[in-house]
């Protein structure tokens, strides 16, 4: 069991002769975990763990389609994934087929035209996914899935990020996902403070230069009057 693909192993167990396995002991933090079978390296069953005890049935020939029972958190996560995947499929399949057809026919102009439409469709898809994600966070502030979604959300301002982070429950804010969001907010605020400080220094320098120029002009004016 791993917290991230390619990360260190959190726990391990053996599969019995009747193809059963179990993990026991101290529960790991709520969040997205990955189960990998020794005989199928590089393929994972993704499970979003909550505070519940769960049972997992993993098809040997299709590890990615693990059936998880007993985890309301995983069920919630899977429903969200299905929504996102349905948008991705409906948004890209038809245009991808047209693009490949144009490429196969060496129709460069048509390929460029379809590619442009694909980019427009992609932006539209990203907007839809963002709306679904934000709605999910607002409707499920007590779920660690919301912290995970917020961590992966891009294309929003820091003020929006702070707003959505503030919606999360105190328990969810303790998760590593929420910590990453908090770090992102603090880093953005720090960069903004540095930028404001640089702008103030620049304004101060400009004002100082302006005062010196005015002083020199005044001296020149007095000098001309004296000569007369």
mmCIF file of C-alpha atoms in Angstrom, residues 53-213:
data_model
loop_
_atom_site.group_PDB
_atom_site.id
_atom_site.type_symbol
_atom_site.label_atom_id
_atom_site.label_comp_id
_atom_site.label_asym_id
_atom_site.label_seq_id
_atom_site.Cartn_x
_atom_site.Cartn_y
_atom_site.Cartn_z
ATOM 1 C CA UNK A 53 -13.166 -0.312 7.706
ATOM 2 C CA UNK A 54 -13.379 -1.407 4.089
ATOM 3 C CA UNK A 55 -13.359 -4.574 2.025
ATOM 4 C CA UNK A 56 -11.663 -4.585 -1.365
ATOM 5 C CA UNK A 57 -12.117 -7.071 -4.194
ATOM 6 C CA UNK A 58 -9.340 -6.753 -6.793
ATOM 7 C CA UNK A 59 -9.698 -8.570 -10.142
ATOM 8 C CA UNK A 60 -6.265 -10.000 -10.951
ATOM 9 C CA UNK A 61 -6.611 -9.220 -14.653
ATOM 10 C CA UNK A 62 -7.986 -5.719 -14.028
ATOM 11 C CA UNK A 63 -6.435 -4.294 -10.862
ATOM 12 C CA UNK A 64 -7.535 -0.752 -11.679
ATOM 13 C CA UNK A 65 -11.193 -1.808 -11.358
ATOM 14 C CA UNK A 66 -11.057 -2.672 -7.673
ATOM 15 C CA UNK A 67 -14.438 -2.976 -5.986
ATOM 16 C CA UNK A 68 -14.428 -1.179 -2.634
ATOM 17 C CA UNK A 69 -17.173 -1.751 -0.067
ATOM 18 C CA UNK A 70 -17.735 -0.021 3.247
ATOM 19 C CA UNK A 71 -16.083 3.297 2.393
ATOM 20 C CA UNK A 72 -18.512 6.168 1.956
ATOM 21 C CA UNK A 73 -15.514 8.373 1.176
ATOM 22 C CA UNK A 74 -14.347 6.174 -1.698
ATOM 23 C CA UNK A 75 -17.892 5.975 -3.062
ATOM 24 C CA UNK A 76 -18.135 9.758 -3.020
ATOM 25 C CA UNK A 77 -14.772 10.053 -4.757
ATOM 26 C CA UNK A 78 -15.663 7.516 -7.457
ATOM 27 C CA UNK A 79 -18.921 9.349 -8.258
ATOM 28 C CA UNK A 80 -17.005 12.584 -8.731
ATOM 29 C CA UNK A 81 -14.449 10.840 -10.962
ATOM 30 C CA UNK A 82 -17.280 9.423 -13.095
ATOM 31 C CA UNK A 83 -18.722 12.924 -13.595
ATOM 32 C CA UNK A 84 -15.347 14.318 -14.622
ATOM 33 C CA UNK A 85 -14.601 11.413 -16.963
ATOM 34 C CA UNK A 86 -18.005 11.747 -18.659
ATOM 35 C CA UNK A 87 -17.227 15.401 -19.421
ATOM 36 C CA UNK A 88 -13.776 14.518 -20.751
ATOM 37 C CA UNK A 89 -15.142 11.791 -23.014
ATOM 38 C CA UNK A 90 -18.036 13.830 -24.390
ATOM 39 C CA UNK A 91 -15.760 16.822 -24.974
ATOM 40 C CA UNK A 92 -12.935 15.153 -26.837
ATOM 41 C CA UNK A 93 -13.945 11.907 -28.581
ATOM 42 C CA UNK A 94 -15.669 13.326 -31.670
ATOM 43 C CA UNK A 95 -13.036 16.000 -32.324
ATOM 44 C CA UNK A 96 -10.171 13.565 -31.765
ATOM 45 C CA UNK A 97 -11.663 11.263 -34.398
ATOM 46 C CA UNK A 98 -11.990 14.166 -36.850
ATOM 47 C CA UNK A 99 -8.427 15.253 -36.162
ATOM 48 C CA UNK A 100 -7.014 11.763 -36.773
ATOM 49 C CA UNK A 101 -9.059 11.500 -39.969
ATOM 50 C CA UNK A 102 -7.621 14.804 -41.214
ATOM 51 C CA UNK A 103 -4.073 13.702 -40.337
ATOM 52 C CA UNK A 104 -4.505 10.376 -42.117
ATOM 53 C CA UNK A 105 -5.760 12.213 -45.206
ATOM 54 C CA UNK A 106 -2.829 14.685 -45.027
ATOM 55 C CA UNK A 107 -5.358 17.526 -44.872
ATOM 56 C CA UNK A 108 -3.241 20.085 -43.010
ATOM 57 C CA UNK A 109 -5.799 22.905 -43.120
ATOM 58 C CA UNK A 110 -8.577 20.714 -41.738
ATOM 59 C CA UNK A 111 -6.241 19.343 -39.069
ATOM 60 C CA UNK A 112 -5.345 22.889 -37.955
ATOM 61 C CA UNK A 113 -9.016 23.885 -37.912
ATOM 62 C CA UNK A 114 -9.984 20.843 -35.831
ATOM 63 C CA UNK A 115 -7.013 21.399 -33.509
ATOM 64 C CA UNK A 116 -8.213 24.956 -32.857
ATOM 65 C CA UNK A 117 -11.687 23.648 -32.024
ATOM 66 C CA UNK A 118 -10.123 21.039 -29.733
ATOM 67 C CA UNK A 119 -8.330 23.785 -27.785
ATOM 68 C CA UNK A 120 -11.578 25.746 -27.428
ATOM 69 C CA UNK A 121 -13.374 22.587 -26.309
ATOM 70 C CA UNK A 122 -10.589 21.843 -23.839
ATOM 71 C CA UNK A 123 -10.968 25.270 -22.208
ATOM 72 C CA UNK A 124 -14.726 24.733 -22.006
ATOM 73 C CA UNK A 125 -14.156 21.298 -20.466
ATOM 74 C CA UNK A 126 -11.718 22.721 -17.890
ATOM 75 C CA UNK A 127 -14.304 25.327 -16.918
ATOM 76 C CA UNK A 128 -17.002 22.662 -16.470
ATOM 77 C CA UNK A 129 -14.710 20.463 -14.370
ATOM 78 C CA UNK A 130 -13.768 23.465 -12.223
ATOM 79 C CA UNK A 131 -17.458 24.260 -11.621
ATOM 80 C CA UNK A 132 -18.177 20.638 -10.646
ATOM 81 C CA UNK A 133 -15.159 20.602 -8.321
ATOM 82 C CA UNK A 134 -16.117 23.832 -6.557
ATOM 83 C CA UNK A 135 -19.715 22.646 -6.140
ATOM 84 C CA UNK A 136 -18.418 19.383 -4.680
ATOM 85 C CA UNK A 137 -16.249 21.222 -2.136
ATOM 86 C CA UNK A 138 -19.145 23.449 -1.060
ATOM 87 C CA UNK A 139 -21.487 20.463 -0.699
ATOM 88 C CA UNK A 140 -18.951 18.216 1.082
ATOM 89 C CA UNK A 141 -16.829 20.332 3.462
ATOM 90 C CA UNK A 142 -16.474 17.368 5.858
ATOM 91 C CA UNK A 143 -14.949 15.025 3.265
ATOM 92 C CA UNK A 144 -11.170 14.625 2.765
ATOM 93 C CA UNK A 145 -12.005 14.293 -0.930
ATOM 94 C CA UNK A 146 -12.762 18.031 -0.944
ATOM 95 C CA UNK A 147 -9.241 18.809 0.279
ATOM 96 C CA UNK A 148 -7.804 16.545 -2.415
ATOM 97 C CA UNK A 149 -9.901 18.222 -5.124
ATOM 98 C CA UNK A 150 -8.943 21.686 -3.881
ATOM 99 C CA UNK A 151 -5.267 20.699 -3.976
ATOM 100 C CA UNK A 152 -5.543 19.726 -7.646
ATOM 101 C CA UNK A 153 -7.676 22.718 -8.659
ATOM 102 C CA UNK A 154 -5.898 25.168 -10.972
ATOM 103 C CA UNK A 155 -6.840 28.372 -12.730
ATOM 104 C CA UNK A 156 -8.299 30.064 -9.650
ATOM 105 C CA UNK A 157 -7.088 33.122 -7.758
ATOM 106 C CA UNK A 158 -5.502 32.940 -4.330
ATOM 107 C CA UNK A 159 -8.515 34.707 -2.820
ATOM 108 C CA UNK A 160 -10.784 31.982 -4.244
ATOM 109 C CA UNK A 161 -8.424 29.311 -2.941
ATOM 110 C CA UNK A 162 -8.605 30.870 0.541
ATOM 111 C CA UNK A 163 -12.386 31.047 0.319
ATOM 112 C CA UNK A 164 -12.753 27.361 -0.555
ATOM 113 C CA UNK A 165 -10.141 26.351 2.023
ATOM 114 C CA UNK A 166 -12.144 28.223 4.660
ATOM 115 C CA UNK A 167 -15.172 26.057 3.842
ATOM 116 C CA UNK A 168 -13.375 22.854 4.877
ATOM 117 C CA UNK A 169 -14.111 21.409 8.304
ATOM 118 C CA UNK A 170 -11.439 21.469 11.023
ATOM 119 C CA UNK A 171 -10.837 17.716 10.695
ATOM 120 C CA UNK A 172 -10.380 17.930 6.933
ATOM 121 C CA UNK A 173 -7.932 20.819 7.390
ATOM 122 C CA UNK A 174 -5.695 18.392 9.299
ATOM 123 C CA UNK A 175 -5.164 16.190 6.224
ATOM 124 C CA UNK A 176 -1.970 16.398 4.167
ATOM 125 C CA UNK A 177 -4.012 17.558 1.163
ATOM 126 C CA UNK A 178 -5.298 20.564 3.100
ATOM 127 C CA UNK A 179 -1.770 21.273 4.364
ATOM 128 C CA UNK A 180 -0.567 21.458 0.756
ATOM 129 C CA UNK A 181 -3.370 23.913 -0.023
ATOM 130 C CA UNK A 182 -2.431 25.996 3.017
ATOM 131 C CA UNK A 183 1.226 26.031 1.921
ATOM 132 C CA UNK A 184 0.157 27.141 -1.553
ATOM 133 C CA UNK A 185 -1.892 29.997 -0.096
ATOM 134 C CA UNK A 186 0.962 31.135 2.160
ATOM 135 C CA UNK A 187 3.478 30.971 -0.678
ATOM 136 C CA UNK A 188 1.214 33.061 -2.905
ATOM 137 C CA UNK A 189 0.694 35.627 -0.132
ATOM 138 C CA UNK A 190 4.445 35.801 0.484
ATOM 139 C CA UNK A 191 5.094 36.427 -3.211
ATOM 140 C CA UNK A 192 2.404 39.120 -3.234
ATOM 141 C CA UNK A 193 3.975 40.818 -0.182
ATOM 142 C CA UNK A 194 7.393 40.802 -1.868
ATOM 143 C CA UNK A 195 5.882 42.250 -5.040
ATOM 144 C CA UNK A 196 4.149 45.031 -3.083
ATOM 145 C CA UNK A 197 7.369 45.797 -1.205
ATOM 146 C CA UNK A 198 9.300 46.046 -4.496
ATOM 147 C CA UNK A 199 6.638 48.373 -5.921
ATOM 148 C CA UNK A 200 6.854 50.611 -2.837
ATOM 149 C CA UNK A 201 10.650 50.778 -3.131
ATOM 150 C CA UNK A 202 10.313 51.625 -6.818
ATOM 151 C CA UNK A 203 7.753 54.373 -6.089
ATOM 152 C CA UNK A 204 9.995 55.761 -3.334
ATOM 153 C CA UNK A 205 12.969 55.848 -5.719
ATOM 154 C CA UNK A 206 10.903 57.619 -8.389
ATOM 155 C CA UNK A 207 9.680 60.208 -5.857
ATOM 156 C CA UNK A 208 13.233 60.800 -4.650
ATOM 157 C CA UNK A 209 14.493 61.255 -8.214
ATOM 158 C CA UNK A 210 11.618 63.621 -8.936
ATOM 159 C CA UNK A 211 12.419 65.745 -5.875
ATOM 160 C CA UNK A 212 16.095 65.930 -6.869
ATOM 161 C CA UNK A 213 15.149 66.992 -10.405
#
